[in-house]
CSV table of C-alpha atoms in Angstrom, one decimal:
chain,number,residue,atom,x,y,z
A,1,UNK,CA,-15.9,-38.7,90.9
A,2,UNK,CA,-17.6,-41.6,92.7
A,3,UNK,CA,-20.5,-39.3,93.6
A,4,UNK,CA,-20.9,-38.3,89.9
A,5,UNK,CA,-20.9,-41.9,88.8
A,6,UNK,CA,-23.5,-42.8,91.4
A,7,UNK,CA,-25.7,-39.9,90.3
A,8,UNK,CA,-25.4,-41.0,86.7
A,9,UNK,CA,-26.3,-44.6,87.5
A,10,UNK,CA,-29.3,-43.3,89.6
A,11,UNK,CA,-30.5,-41.2,86.7
A,12,UNK,CA,-30.3,-44.1,84.3
A,13,UNK,CA,-32.1,-46.4,86.7
A,14,UNK,CA,-34.9,-43.9,87.3
A,15,UNK,CA,-35.3,-43.4,83.6
A,16,UNK,CA,-35.6,-47.2,83.1
A,17,UNK,CA,-37.7,-47.8,86.2
A,18,UNK,CA,-39.4,-44.6,87.3
A,19,UNK,CA,-40.9,-44.6,90.8
A,20,UNK,CA,-44.6,-45.2,91.2
A,21,UNK,CA,-46.3,-42.5,93.3
A,22,UNK,CA,-48.9,-44.9,94.7
A,23,UNK,CA,-46.4,-47.7,95.6
A,24,UNK,CA,-47.0,-47.7,99.3
A,25,UNK,CA,-50.7,-48.4,99.1
A,26,UNK,CA,-50.1,-50.7,96.1
A,27,UNK,CA,-47.5,-52.8,97.8
A,28,UNK,CA,-49.7,-53.4,100.9
A,29,UNK,CA,-52.6,-54.4,98.6
A,30,UNK,CA,-50.5,-56.8,96.6
A,31,UNK,CA,-49.1,-58.3,99.8
A,32,UNK,CA,-52.6,-59.0,101.0
A,33,UNK,CA,-53.4,-60.7,97.7
A,34,UNK,CA,-50.3,-62.8,98.0
A,35,UNK,CA,-51.2,-64.0,101.5
A,36,UNK,CA,-54.7,-64.8,100.3
A,37,UNK,CA,-53.4,-66.7,97.3
A,38,UNK,CA,-51.1,-68.8,99.5
A,39,UNK,CA,-54.0,-69.7,101.8
A,40,UNK,CA,-56.1,-70.7,98.8
A,41,UNK,CA,-53.3,-72.8,97.4
A,42,UNK,CA,-53.0,-74.6,100.7
A,43,UNK,CA,-56.7,-75.2,100.9
A,44,UNK,CA,-56.9,-76.5,97.4
A,45,UNK,CA,-53.9,-78.8,97.7
A,46,UNK,CA,-54.6,-80.3,101.2
A,47,UNK,CA,-58.3,-79.9,102.0
A,48,UNK,CA,-60.2,-80.1,98.8
A,49,UNK,CA,-60.6,-83.7,97.5
A,50,UNK,CA,-61.6,-82.4,94.1
A,51,UNK,CA,-60.6,-79.5,91.9
A,52,UNK,CA,-62.8,-76.4,92.1
A,53,UNK,CA,-65.8,-76.6,89.7
A,54,UNK,CA,-65.2,-75.4,86.2
A,55,UNK,CA,-67.8,-72.6,86.4
A,56,UNK,CA,-65.5,-70.7,88.8
A,57,UNK,CA,-63.0,-70.2,86.1
A,58,UNK,CA,-65.6,-69.3,83.5
A,59,UNK,CA,-67.1,-66.7,85.9
A,60,UNK,CA,-63.6,-65.2,86.5
A,61,UNK,CA,-63.1,-64.9,82.7
A,62,UNK,CA,-66.5,-63.1,82.3
A,63,UNK,CA,-65.7,-60.8,85.2
A,64,UNK,CA,-62.3,-60.0,83.7
A,65,UNK,CA,-63.9,-58.8,80.5
A,66,UNK,CA,-66.4,-56.6,82.4
A,67,UNK,CA,-63.6,-55.4,84.5
A,68,UNK,CA,-61.6,-54.3,81.5
A,69,UNK,CA,-64.5,-52.3,80.2
A,70,UNK,CA,-65.0,-50.5,83.5
A,71,UNK,CA,-61.2,-49.9,83.9
A,72,UNK,CA,-61.0,-48.4,80.5
A,73,UNK,CA,-63.8,-46.0,81.2
A,74,UNK,CA,-62.3,-45.1,84.6
A,75,UNK,CA,-58.9,-44.3,83.2
A,76,UNK,CA,-60.3,-42.3,80.4
A,77,UNK,CA,-62.4,-40.2,82.7
A,78,UNK,CA,-59.6,-39.6,85.2
A,79,UNK,CA,-57.1,-38.6,82.5
A,80,UNK,CA,-59.6,-36.3,80.8
A,81,UNK,CA,-60.1,-34.5,84.2
A,82,UNK,CA,-56.4,-34.1,84.6
A,83,UNK,CA,-55.9,-32.9,81.0
A,84,UNK,CA,-58.7,-30.4,81.3
A,85,UNK,CA,-57.2,-29.0,84.4
A,86,UNK,CA,-53.8,-28.7,82.7
A,87,UNK,CA,-55.3,-26.8,79.8
A,88,UNK,CA,-57.1,-24.4,82.2
A,89,UNK,CA,-53.8,-23.6,83.9
A,90,UNK,CA,-52.2,-23.1,80.5
A,91,UNK,CA,-55.0,-20.7,79.7
A,92,UNK,CA,-54.3,-18.9,83.0
A,93,UNK,CA,-50.6,-18.5,82.1
A,94,UNK,CA,-51.5,-17.1,78.7
A,95,UNK,CA,-54.1,-14.7,80.0
A,96,UNK,CA,-51.7,-13.4,82.7
A,97,UNK,CA,-49.0,-12.8,80.1
A,98,UNK,CA,-51.3,-11.1,77.7
A,99,UNK,CA,-52.9,-9.0,80.4
A,100,UNK,CA,-49.5,-7.7,81.5
A,101,UNK,CA,-48.3,-7.2,77.9
A,102,UNK,CA,-51.3,-5.0,77.1
A,103,UNK,CA,-51.1,-3.1,80.3
A,104,UNK,CA,-47.5,-2.3,79.7
A,105,UNK,CA,-48.0,-1.3,76.1
A,106,UNK,CA,-51.3,0.6,76.5
A,107,UNK,CA,-51.4,2.1,80.0
A,108,UNK,CA,-47.6,2.4,80.5
A,109,UNK,CA,-48.0,2.8,84.2
A,110,UNK,CA,-45.2,4.1,86.5
A,111,UNK,CA,-42.9,1.7,88.3
A,112,UNK,CA,-44.9,1.5,91.6
A,113,UNK,CA,-48.1,0.7,89.7
A,114,UNK,CA,-46.4,-1.9,87.6
A,115,UNK,CA,-45.1,-3.6,90.7
A,116,UNK,CA,-48.6,-3.5,92.4
A,117,UNK,CA,-50.3,-4.9,89.2
A,118,UNK,CA,-47.7,-7.7,88.8
A,119,UNK,CA,-48.3,-8.6,92.5
A,120,UNK,CA,-52.0,-8.7,91.8
A,121,UNK,CA,-51.7,-11.1,88.8
A,122,UNK,CA,-49.2,-13.4,90.5
A,123,UNK,CA,-51.2,-13.3,93.7
A,124,UNK,CA,-54.3,-14.3,91.9
A,125,UNK,CA,-52.6,-17.4,90.5
A,126,UNK,CA,-51.3,-18.4,94.0
A,127,UNK,CA,-54.7,-17.7,95.5
A,128,UNK,CA,-56.4,-20.0,93.0
A,129,UNK,CA,-53.9,-22.7,93.9
A,130,UNK,CA,-54.7,-22.3,97.6
A,131,UNK,CA,-58.4,-22.1,96.8
A,132,UNK,CA,-58.3,-25.4,95.0
A,133,UNK,CA,-56.4,-27.1,97.8
A,134,UNK,CA,-58.8,-26.0,100.6
A,135,UNK,CA,-58.3,-22.3,100.9
A,136,UNK,CA,-55.9,-19.9,102.6
A,137,UNK,CA,-56.5,-16.3,103.9
A,138,UNK,CA,-55.4,-13.3,101.8
A,139,UNK,CA,-52.5,-12.6,104.2
A,140,UNK,CA,-50.9,-16.0,103.2
A,141,UNK,CA,-50.7,-15.0,99.5
A,142,UNK,CA,-47.2,-13.6,98.7
A,143,UNK,CA,-47.2,-9.9,98.5
A,144,UNK,CA,-50.3,-9.4,100.6
A,145,UNK,CA,-48.9,-10.4,104.0
A,146,UNK,CA,-49.8,-7.0,105.6
A,147,UNK,CA,-53.3,-6.7,103.9
A,148,UNK,CA,-56.1,-6.4,106.4
A,149,UNK,CA,-58.9,-7.6,104.1
A,150,UNK,CA,-60.5,-11.0,104.9
A,151,UNK,CA,-62.4,-12.0,101.8
A,152,UNK,CA,-64.2,-15.4,101.7
A,153,UNK,CA,-63.3,-16.0,98.1
A,154,UNK,CA,-59.7,-14.7,97.8
A,155,UNK,CA,-59.3,-15.2,94.0
A,156,UNK,CA,-62.5,-13.2,93.3
A,157,UNK,CA,-61.3,-10.5,95.6
A,158,UNK,CA,-57.9,-10.1,93.8
A,159,UNK,CA,-59.6,-10.3,90.4
A,160,UNK,CA,-61.9,-7.5,91.6
A,161,UNK,CA,-58.8,-5.4,92.4
A,162,UNK,CA,-57.4,-6.1,88.9
A,163,UNK,CA,-60.6,-4.6,87.4
A,164,UNK,CA,-60.5,-1.7,89.8
A,165,UNK,CA,-57.0,-0.9,88.7
A,166,UNK,CA,-58.0,-1.0,85.0
A,167,UNK,CA,-60.9,1.3,85.8
A,168,UNK,CA,-58.6,3.7,87.6
A,169,UNK,CA,-56.3,3.9,84.6
A,170,UNK,CA,-59.4,4.5,82.4
A,171,UNK,CA,-60.6,7.3,84.6
A,172,UNK,CA,-57.1,8.8,84.6
A,173,UNK,CA,-57.1,8.8,80.8
A,174,UNK,CA,-54.3,6.2,80.5
A,175,UNK,CA,-56.6,3.8,78.8
A,176,UNK,CA,-59.2,4.5,76.1
A,177,UNK,CA,-62.4,2.6,75.8
A,178,UNK,CA,-61.0,0.7,72.9
A,179,UNK,CA,-58.0,-0.3,74.9
A,180,UNK,CA,-60.1,-1.4,77.8
A,181,UNK,CA,-62.1,-3.6,75.5
A,182,UNK,CA,-58.9,-5.2,74.2
A,183,UNK,CA,-57.6,-5.9,77.8
A,184,UNK,CA,-61.0,-7.0,79.2
A,185,UNK,CA,-61.0,-10.6,77.8
A,186,UNK,CA,-57.7,-11.4,79.6
A,187,UNK,CA,-58.9,-9.8,82.9
A,188,UNK,CA,-62.2,-11.7,82.6
A,189,UNK,CA,-60.3,-14.9,81.8
A,190,UNK,CA,-58.8,-15.0,85.3
A,191,UNK,CA,-62.1,-15.8,87.0
A,192,UNK,CA,-63.2,-17.9,84.0
A,193,UNK,CA,-60.3,-20.2,84.7
A,194,UNK,CA,-61.0,-20.2,88.4
A,195,UNK,CA,-64.6,-21.1,87.9
A,196,UNK,CA,-63.7,-23.9,85.5
A,197,UNK,CA,-61.2,-25.4,87.9
A,198,UNK,CA,-63.9,-25.3,90.6
A,199,UNK,CA,-66.1,-27.2,88.3
A,200,UNK,CA,-63.5,-29.9,87.8
A,201,UNK,CA,-62.8,-30.2,91.5
A,202,UNK,CA,-66.4,-30.4,92.5
A,203,UNK,CA,-67.5,-32.9,89.8
A,204,UNK,CA,-65.7,-36.2,90.4
A,205,UNK,CA,-66.2,-39.4,88.5
A,206,UNK,CA,-69.7,-40.8,89.5
A,207,UNK,CA,-69.5,-43.0,92.6
A,208,UNK,CA,-71.3,-45.9,90.9
A,209,UNK,CA,-68.6,-46.3,88.3
A,210,UNK,CA,-65.9,-46.3,90.9
A,211,UNK,CA,-67.8,-48.7,93.1
A,212,UNK,CA,-68.5,-51.1,90.3
A,213,UNK,CA,-64.8,-51.2,89.3
A,214,UNK,CA,-63.7,-51.8,92.9
A,215,UNK,CA,-66.3,-54.5,93.4
A,216,UNK,CA,-65.3,-56.2,90.2
A,217,UNK,CA,-61.6,-56.0,91.0
A,218,UNK,CA,-62.2,-57.5,94.5
A,219,UNK,CA,-64.4,-60.3,93.1
A,220,UNK,CA,-61.9,-61.1,90.4
A,221,UNK,CA,-58.9,-61.2,92.8
A,222,UNK,CA,-61.0,-63.4,95.2
A,223,UNK,CA,-62.0,-65.9,92.5
A,224,UNK,CA,-58.8,-66.0,90.4
A,225,UNK,CA,-56.6,-68.0,92.9
A,226,UNK,CA,-59.2,-70.8,93.1
A,227,UNK,CA,-59.2,-71.8,89.5
A,228,UNK,CA,-55.6,-70.9,88.8
A,229,UNK,CA,-54.3,-72.9,91.8
A,230,UNK,CA,-55.9,-76.0,90.3
A,231,UNK,CA,-54.2,-75.4,87.0
A,232,UNK,CA,-50.9,-73.9,87.9
A,233,UNK,CA,-50.2,-74.9,91.5
A,234,UNK,CA,-48.0,-72.5,93.4
A,235,UNK,CA,-47.2,-70.6,90.2
A,236,UNK,CA,-50.7,-69.3,90.5
A,237,UNK,CA,-49.6,-67.1,93.5
A,238,UNK,CA,-47.1,-65.2,91.2
A,239,UNK,CA,-49.7,-64.9,88.4
A,240,UNK,CA,-52.4,-63.5,90.6
A,241,UNK,CA,-50.0,-61.1,92.3
A,242,UNK,CA,-48.9,-59.8,88.9
A,243,UNK,CA,-52.5,-59.3,87.9
A,244,UNK,CA,-53.2,-57.6,91.2
A,245,UNK,CA,-50.2,-55.3,90.7
A,246,UNK,CA,-51.5,-53.9,87.4
A,247,UNK,CA,-55.3,-53.9,88.3
A,248,UNK,CA,-54.9,-52.2,91.6
A,249,UNK,CA,-52.1,-50.0,90.4
A,250,UNK,CA,-54.2,-48.7,87.6
A,251,UNK,CA,-57.1,-48.0,89.9
A,252,UNK,CA,-55.0,-46.2,92.5
A,253,UNK,CA,-53.3,-44.2,89.8
A,254,UNK,CA,-56.7,-43.2,88.4
A,255,UNK,CA,-57.8,-42.2,91.9
A,256,UNK,CA,-54.8,-39.8,92.1
A,257,UNK,CA,-55.1,-38.5,88.6
A,258,UNK,CA,-58.8,-37.6,88.8
A,259,UNK,CA,-57.9,-35.0,91.6
A,260,UNK,CA,-55.4,-32.9,89.7
A,261,UNK,CA,-55.1,-30.0,92.1
A,262,UNK,CA,-53.5,-31.8,95.1
A,263,UNK,CA,-49.9,-32.1,96.1
A,264,UNK,CA,-49.3,-35.7,95.1
A,265,UNK,CA,-46.6,-36.7,92.5
A,266,UNK,CA,-49.3,-37.4,89.9
A,267,UNK,CA,-51.0,-34.0,90.4
A,268,UNK,CA,-50.3,-30.8,88.5
A,269,UNK,CA,-47.3,-28.8,89.5
A,270,UNK,CA,-49.3,-25.7,90.4
A,271,UNK,CA,-46.4,-24.0,92.3
A,272,UNK,CA,-44.3,-24.3,89.1
A,273,UNK,CA,-47.2,-22.8,87.1
A,274,UNK,CA,-47.5,-19.9,89.5
A,275,UNK,CA,-43.8,-19.2,89.3
A,276,UNK,CA,-44.0,-19.3,85.5
A,277,UNK,CA,-46.6,-16.6,85.7
A,278,UNK,CA,-44.4,-14.6,88.1
A,279,UNK,CA,-41.4,-14.8,85.7
A,280,UNK,CA,-43.5,-13.7,82.7
A,281,UNK,CA,-45.2,-10.8,84.6
A,282,UNK,CA,-42.0,-9.5,86.1
A,283,UNK,CA,-40.2,-9.6,82.7
A,284,UNK,CA,-43.0,-7.9,80.8
A,285,UNK,CA,-43.6,-5.2,83.4
A,286,UNK,CA,-39.9,-4.8,84.3
A,287,UNK,CA,-40.3,-5.3,88.0
A,288,UNK,CA,-38.9,-7.8,90.6
A,289,UNK,CA,-40.9,-10.2,92.7
A,290,UNK,CA,-39.7,-13.1,94.8
A,291,UNK,CA,-40.0,-16.6,93.4
A,292,UNK,CA,-43.2,-18.6,94.3
A,293,UNK,CA,-42.0,-21.6,96.3
A,294,UNK,CA,-45.0,-22.8,98.2
């Protein structure tokens, strides 16, 4: 009973205050800003005979405006990369389903060929996931542990096997030319998605935009305590830390989101997508394959 109450309270708390995946790096950064702000306050209060010149505050305001423009662009670009990657994996799920649906309806292969084809389609999705995360040999793809092939580009190798199987069914008379033309867009879509994902991965946000944003953030957080301490005293420490939390948190989150194929909490759940493909393929083809768990 007590365990159930604790779990309910925990779910309510997590719904109200969800954890921030970048909190470790963010907390260290905000702590550094807090220490710097305390030092600035002590200098202003005890060592400076006069308040900091007015132009420091004016420059900080101008810098904040420019920083807002850069931050908006950075967030938009990072999210667009994440959303494009999500749409591509949605397309891969749809193409995999349609490919299996048309193969089952048009070729109607026997049970062993259905299992082998389902293994190819699911293995392709897993191979793409591994490929986008640095690559794994074919033997590490579920269902191909005993395969002796050592292709450099594993997804392309498995896609080639899909086309080879379609050709074999065409040669055996199980598929007509018209049916092959109907299936081809979905088979071709496998490598289309892989290539588009490679494009997203290899085309990060230009370095100049990231550098300008980080330079602006650092300059703003370095200058803000000087004019705020003169106006707000020790309250300036809390104000600057709050600004640092959101400025640095947004930048660190954008850094995570712009690389959507990793294994961080902000990245796409590629393993779940692969298992969705497995469930669809096994249901459509009437076969049984183990769940994709890694």
